[in-house]
Short mmCIF file of C-alpha atoms and ligand atoms in Angstrom, two decimals:
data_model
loop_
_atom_site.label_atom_id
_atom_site.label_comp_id
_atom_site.label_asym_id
_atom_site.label_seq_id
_atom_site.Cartn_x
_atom_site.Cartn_y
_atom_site.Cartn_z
CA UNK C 320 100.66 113.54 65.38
CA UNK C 321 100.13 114.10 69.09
CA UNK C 322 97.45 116.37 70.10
CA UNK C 323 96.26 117.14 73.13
CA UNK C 324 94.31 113.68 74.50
CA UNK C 325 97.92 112.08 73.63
CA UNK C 326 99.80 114.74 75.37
CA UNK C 327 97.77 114.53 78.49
CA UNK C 328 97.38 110.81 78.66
CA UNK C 329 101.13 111.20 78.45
CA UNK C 330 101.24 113.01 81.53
CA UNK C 331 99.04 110.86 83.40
CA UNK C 332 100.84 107.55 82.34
CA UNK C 333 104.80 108.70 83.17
CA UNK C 334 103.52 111.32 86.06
CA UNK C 335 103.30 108.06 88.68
CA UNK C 336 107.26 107.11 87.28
CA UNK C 337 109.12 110.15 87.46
CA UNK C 338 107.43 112.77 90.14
CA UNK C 339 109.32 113.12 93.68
CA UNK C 340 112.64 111.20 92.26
CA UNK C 341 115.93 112.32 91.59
CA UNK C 342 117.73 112.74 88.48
CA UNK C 343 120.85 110.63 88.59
CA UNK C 344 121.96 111.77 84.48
CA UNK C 345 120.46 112.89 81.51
CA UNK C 346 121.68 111.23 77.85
CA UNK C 347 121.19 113.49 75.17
CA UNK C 348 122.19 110.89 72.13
CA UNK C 349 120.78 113.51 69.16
CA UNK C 350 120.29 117.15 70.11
CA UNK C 351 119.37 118.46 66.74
CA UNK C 352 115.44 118.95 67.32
CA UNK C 353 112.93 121.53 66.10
CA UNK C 354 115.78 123.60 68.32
CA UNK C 355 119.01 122.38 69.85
CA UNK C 356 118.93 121.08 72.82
CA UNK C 357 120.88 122.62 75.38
CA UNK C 358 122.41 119.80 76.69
CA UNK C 359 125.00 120.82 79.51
CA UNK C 360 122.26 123.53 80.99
CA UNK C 361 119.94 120.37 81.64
CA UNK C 362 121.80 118.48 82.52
CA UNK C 363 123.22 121.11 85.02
CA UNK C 364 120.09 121.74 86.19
CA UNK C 365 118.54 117.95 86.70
CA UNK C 366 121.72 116.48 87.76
CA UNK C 367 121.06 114.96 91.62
CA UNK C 368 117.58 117.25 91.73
CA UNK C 369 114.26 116.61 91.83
CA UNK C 370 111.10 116.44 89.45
CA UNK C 371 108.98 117.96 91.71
CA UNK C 372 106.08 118.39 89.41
CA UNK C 373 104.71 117.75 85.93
CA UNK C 374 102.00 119.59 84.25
CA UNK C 375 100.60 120.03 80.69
CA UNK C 376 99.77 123.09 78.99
CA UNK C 377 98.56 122.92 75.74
CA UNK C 378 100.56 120.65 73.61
CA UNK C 379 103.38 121.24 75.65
CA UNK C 380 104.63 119.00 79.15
CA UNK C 381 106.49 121.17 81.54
CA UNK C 382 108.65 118.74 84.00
CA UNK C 383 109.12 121.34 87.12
CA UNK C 384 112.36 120.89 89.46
CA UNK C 385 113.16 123.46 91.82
CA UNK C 386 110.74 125.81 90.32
CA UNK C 387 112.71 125.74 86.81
CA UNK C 388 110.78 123.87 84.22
CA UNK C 389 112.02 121.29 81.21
CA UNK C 390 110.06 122.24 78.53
CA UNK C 391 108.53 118.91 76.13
CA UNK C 392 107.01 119.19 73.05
CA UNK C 393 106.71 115.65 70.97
CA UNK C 394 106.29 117.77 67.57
CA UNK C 395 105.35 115.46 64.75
CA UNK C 396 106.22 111.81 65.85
CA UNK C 397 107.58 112.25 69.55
CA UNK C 398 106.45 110.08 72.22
CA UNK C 399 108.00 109.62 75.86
CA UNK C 400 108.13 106.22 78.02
CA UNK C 401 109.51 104.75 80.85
CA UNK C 402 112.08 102.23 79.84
CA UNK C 403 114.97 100.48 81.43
CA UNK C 404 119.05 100.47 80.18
CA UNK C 405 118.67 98.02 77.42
CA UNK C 406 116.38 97.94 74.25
CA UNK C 407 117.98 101.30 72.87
CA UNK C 408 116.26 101.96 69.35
CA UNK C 409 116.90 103.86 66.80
CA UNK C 410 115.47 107.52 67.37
CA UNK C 411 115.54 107.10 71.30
CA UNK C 412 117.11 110.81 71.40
CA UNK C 413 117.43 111.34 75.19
CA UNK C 414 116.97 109.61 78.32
CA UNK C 415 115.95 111.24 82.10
CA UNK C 416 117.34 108.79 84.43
CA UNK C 417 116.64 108.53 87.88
CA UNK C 418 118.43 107.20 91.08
CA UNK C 419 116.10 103.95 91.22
CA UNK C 420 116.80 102.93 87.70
CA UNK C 421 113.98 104.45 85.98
CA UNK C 422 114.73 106.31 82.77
CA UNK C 423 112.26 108.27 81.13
CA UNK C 424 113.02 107.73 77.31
CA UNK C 425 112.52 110.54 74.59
CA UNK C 426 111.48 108.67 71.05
CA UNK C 427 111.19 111.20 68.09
CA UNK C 428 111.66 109.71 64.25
CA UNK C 429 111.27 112.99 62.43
CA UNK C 430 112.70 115.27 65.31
CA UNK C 431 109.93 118.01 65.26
CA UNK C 432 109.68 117.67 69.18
CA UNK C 433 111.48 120.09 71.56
CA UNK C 434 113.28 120.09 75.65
CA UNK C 435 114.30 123.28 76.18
CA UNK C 436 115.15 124.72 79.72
CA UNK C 437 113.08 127.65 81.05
CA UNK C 438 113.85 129.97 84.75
CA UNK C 439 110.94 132.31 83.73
CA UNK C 440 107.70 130.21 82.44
CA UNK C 441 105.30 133.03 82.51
CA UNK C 442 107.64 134.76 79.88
CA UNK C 443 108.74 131.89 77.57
CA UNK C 444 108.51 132.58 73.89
CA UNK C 445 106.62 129.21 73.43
CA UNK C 446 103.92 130.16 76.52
CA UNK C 447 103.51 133.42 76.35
CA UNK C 448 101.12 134.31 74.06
CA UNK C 449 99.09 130.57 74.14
CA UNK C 450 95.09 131.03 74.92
CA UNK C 451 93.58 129.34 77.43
CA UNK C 452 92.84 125.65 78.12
CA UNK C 453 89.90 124.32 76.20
CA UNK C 454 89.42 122.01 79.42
CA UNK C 455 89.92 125.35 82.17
CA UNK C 456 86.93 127.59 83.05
CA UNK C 457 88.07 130.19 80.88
CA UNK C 458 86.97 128.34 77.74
CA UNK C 459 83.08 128.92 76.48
CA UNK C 460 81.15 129.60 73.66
CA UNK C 461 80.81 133.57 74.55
CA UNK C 462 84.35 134.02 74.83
CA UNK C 463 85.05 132.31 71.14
CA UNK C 464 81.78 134.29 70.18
CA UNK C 465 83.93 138.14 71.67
CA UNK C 466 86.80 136.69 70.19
CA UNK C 467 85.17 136.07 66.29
CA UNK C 468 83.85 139.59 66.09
CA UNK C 469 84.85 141.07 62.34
CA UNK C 470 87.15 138.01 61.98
CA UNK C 471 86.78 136.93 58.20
CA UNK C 472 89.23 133.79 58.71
CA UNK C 473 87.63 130.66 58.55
CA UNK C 474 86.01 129.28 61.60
CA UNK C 475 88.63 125.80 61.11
CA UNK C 476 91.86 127.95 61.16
CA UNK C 477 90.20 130.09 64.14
CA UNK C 478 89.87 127.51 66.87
CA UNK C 479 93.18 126.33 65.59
CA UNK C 480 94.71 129.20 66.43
CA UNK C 481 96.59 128.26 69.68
CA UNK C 482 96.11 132.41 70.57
CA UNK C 483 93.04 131.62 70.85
CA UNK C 484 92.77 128.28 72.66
CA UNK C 485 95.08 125.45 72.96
CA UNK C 486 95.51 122.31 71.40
CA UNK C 487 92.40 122.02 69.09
CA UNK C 488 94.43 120.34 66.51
CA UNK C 489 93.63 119.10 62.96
CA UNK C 490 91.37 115.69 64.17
CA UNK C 491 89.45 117.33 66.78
CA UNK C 492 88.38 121.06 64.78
CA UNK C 493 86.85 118.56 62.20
CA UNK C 494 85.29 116.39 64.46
CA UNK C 495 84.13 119.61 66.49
CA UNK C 496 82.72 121.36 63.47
CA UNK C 497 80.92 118.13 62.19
CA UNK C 498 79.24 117.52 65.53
CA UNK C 499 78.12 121.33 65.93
CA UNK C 500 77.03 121.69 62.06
CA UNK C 501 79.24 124.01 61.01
CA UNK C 502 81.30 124.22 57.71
CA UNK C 503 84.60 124.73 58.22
CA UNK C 504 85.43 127.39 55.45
CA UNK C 505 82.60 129.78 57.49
CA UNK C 506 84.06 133.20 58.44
CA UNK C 507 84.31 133.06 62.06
CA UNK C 508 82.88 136.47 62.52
CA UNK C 509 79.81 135.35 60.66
CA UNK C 510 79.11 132.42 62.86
CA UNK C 511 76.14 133.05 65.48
CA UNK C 512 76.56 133.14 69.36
CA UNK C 513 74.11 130.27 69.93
CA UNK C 514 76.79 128.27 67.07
CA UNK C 515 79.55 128.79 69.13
CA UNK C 516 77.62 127.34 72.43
CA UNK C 517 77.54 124.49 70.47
CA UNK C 518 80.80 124.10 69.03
CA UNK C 519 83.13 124.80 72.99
CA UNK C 520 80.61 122.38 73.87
CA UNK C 521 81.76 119.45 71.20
CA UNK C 522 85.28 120.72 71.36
CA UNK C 523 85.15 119.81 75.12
CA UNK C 524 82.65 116.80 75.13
CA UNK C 525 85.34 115.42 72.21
CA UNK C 526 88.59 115.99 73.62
CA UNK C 527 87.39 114.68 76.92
CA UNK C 528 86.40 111.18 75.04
CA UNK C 529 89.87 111.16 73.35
CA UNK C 530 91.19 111.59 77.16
CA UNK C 531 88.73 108.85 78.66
CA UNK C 532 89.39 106.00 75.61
CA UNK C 533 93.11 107.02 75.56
CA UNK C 534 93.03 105.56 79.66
CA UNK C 535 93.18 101.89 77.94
CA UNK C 536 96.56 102.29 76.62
CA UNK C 537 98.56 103.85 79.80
CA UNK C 538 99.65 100.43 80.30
CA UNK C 539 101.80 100.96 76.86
CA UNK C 540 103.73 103.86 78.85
CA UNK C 541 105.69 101.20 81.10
CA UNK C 542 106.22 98.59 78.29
CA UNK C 543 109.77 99.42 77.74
CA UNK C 544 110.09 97.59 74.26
CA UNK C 545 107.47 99.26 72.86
CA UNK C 546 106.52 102.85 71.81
CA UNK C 547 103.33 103.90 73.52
CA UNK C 548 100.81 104.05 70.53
CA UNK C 549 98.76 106.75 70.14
CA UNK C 550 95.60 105.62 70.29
CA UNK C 551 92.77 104.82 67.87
CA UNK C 552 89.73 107.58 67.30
CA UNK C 553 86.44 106.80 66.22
CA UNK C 554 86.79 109.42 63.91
CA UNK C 555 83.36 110.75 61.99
CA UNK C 556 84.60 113.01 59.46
CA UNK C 557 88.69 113.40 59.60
CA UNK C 558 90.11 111.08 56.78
CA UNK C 559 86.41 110.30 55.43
CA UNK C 560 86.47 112.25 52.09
CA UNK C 561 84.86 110.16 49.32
CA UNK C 562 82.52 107.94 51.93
CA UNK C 563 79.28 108.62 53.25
CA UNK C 564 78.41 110.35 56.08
CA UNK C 565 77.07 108.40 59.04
CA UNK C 566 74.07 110.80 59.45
CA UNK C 567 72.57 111.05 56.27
CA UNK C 568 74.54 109.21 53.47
CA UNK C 569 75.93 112.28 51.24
CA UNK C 570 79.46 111.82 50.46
CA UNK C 571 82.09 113.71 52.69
CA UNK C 572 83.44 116.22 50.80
CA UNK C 573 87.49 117.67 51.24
CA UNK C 574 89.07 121.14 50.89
CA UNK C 575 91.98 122.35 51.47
CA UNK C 576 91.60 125.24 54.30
CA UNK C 577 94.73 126.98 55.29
CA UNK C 578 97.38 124.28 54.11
CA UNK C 579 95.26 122.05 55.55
CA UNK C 580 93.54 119.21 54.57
CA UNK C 581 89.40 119.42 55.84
CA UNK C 582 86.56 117.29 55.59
CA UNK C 583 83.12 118.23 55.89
CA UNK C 584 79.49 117.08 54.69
CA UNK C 585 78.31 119.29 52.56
CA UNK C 586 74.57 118.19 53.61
CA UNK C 587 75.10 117.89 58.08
CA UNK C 588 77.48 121.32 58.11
CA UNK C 589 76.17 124.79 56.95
CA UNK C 590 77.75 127.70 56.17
CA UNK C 591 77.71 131.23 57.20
ZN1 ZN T 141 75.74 114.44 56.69
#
């Protein structure tokens, strides 16, 4: 699934293609995502204008023209590229298409992803209520810390909660709580201040790395034939259950937190 790294090395690899050119069509070939797409609206609004802008927020890309934003979420499976006419594939939903012949190619197998038009960001249903950027200056162990007070839900499902930062996803709240020694069933309001130093710390330190190694594969973002491939993690803990654990050799154990699937050592990661 994309998470955030994959999301913003997204960004960074189609933001050189598409920003300052005109929209000559958009080619909505399935519209049935997570929510219809409102095709005509788009393509009312794109048609001969300008992408003046593209910025992430969260898990979600927000293409700006004439200070009206497309909304793009990739949802399970989704993954954007910059193609050319031919080499249509199967789940190549929609194309952007510009005036110099680039198109910017929507790819989405299991059709969890999103673009949805919005006149009135600040207020969108999808933006509204998200918590700040684990990357922005609002994001620190004493505001997680404020945050946890009386909170008996575990610490995992609480920096999960995109209320209460963005785009900590599955892979990286494992990683995070494995690198700042903290079990992942622990109520969050039990966890200490100087714990949660630690664990904005790894969250940042860790999604950062996923940003840095996922630079190698922008190149995949102009391939045209091929799907940009999310990239590889050196993963310590997420997907390890059964095998030992790099720091001291007792097996990773799994649990099941919130519908979720977890993996902690039950030796490196204490609870409180
Ligand atoms: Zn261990």
């Amino acid at each position: 699934m994309p998470e955030l790294p994959e999301v913003e090395t997204t960004l960074r690899g189609i933001e050189p293609h598409i920003v300052s050119k005109s929209v000559s069509s958009v080619i909505v070939r399935q519209k049935s995502l997570r929510w219809p797409v409102p095709v005509s609206l788009i393509q009312k609004k794109l048609k001969n204008k300008r992408i003046d802008n593209i910025k992430r927020r969260g898990k979600y890309l927000l293409l700006e023209s004439s200070k009206e934003h497309l909304i793009i979420h990739l949802g399970m499976s989704g993954s954007l590229r910059i193609s050319d006419k031919e080499h249509i594939k199967k789940h190549d939903h929609i194309d952007i298409c510009f005036n110099d012949g680039t198109i910017l190619r929507y790819c989405d197998p299991r059709r969890f992803g999103c673009f949805l038009w919005s006149d009135d960001l600040d207020n969108h249903f999808l933006l509204k209520d998200l918590g700040p950027e684990p990357l922005g200056n609002h994001f620190n162990g004493e505001y997680l810390f404020k945050l946890s007070k009386k909170r008996k839900t575990p610490i995992k499902n609480f920096i999960m909660n995109s209320k209460i930062v963005v785009g900590v996803g599955n892979i990286y709240a494992s990683e995070a709580l494995y690198a700042s020694g903290i079990k992942p069933s622990s109520q969050a309001g039990r966890v200490p201040r100087n714990k949660y130093e630690i664990l904005a710390h790894e969250i940042v330190t860790i999604l950062k790395k996923s940003i840095k190694d996922g630079g190698t594969t922008l190149r995949d973002f102009v391939s045209g034939n091929n799907e940009p491939g999310y990239f590889k993690q050196s993963l310590k803990v997420y997907g390890r259950e059964g095998k030992e654990c790099y720091a001291c050799k007792t097996i990773i154990k799994g649990q099941r937190i919130g519908q979720r699937a977890s993996a902690y050592c039950p030796n490196c990661q204490t609870r409180f």
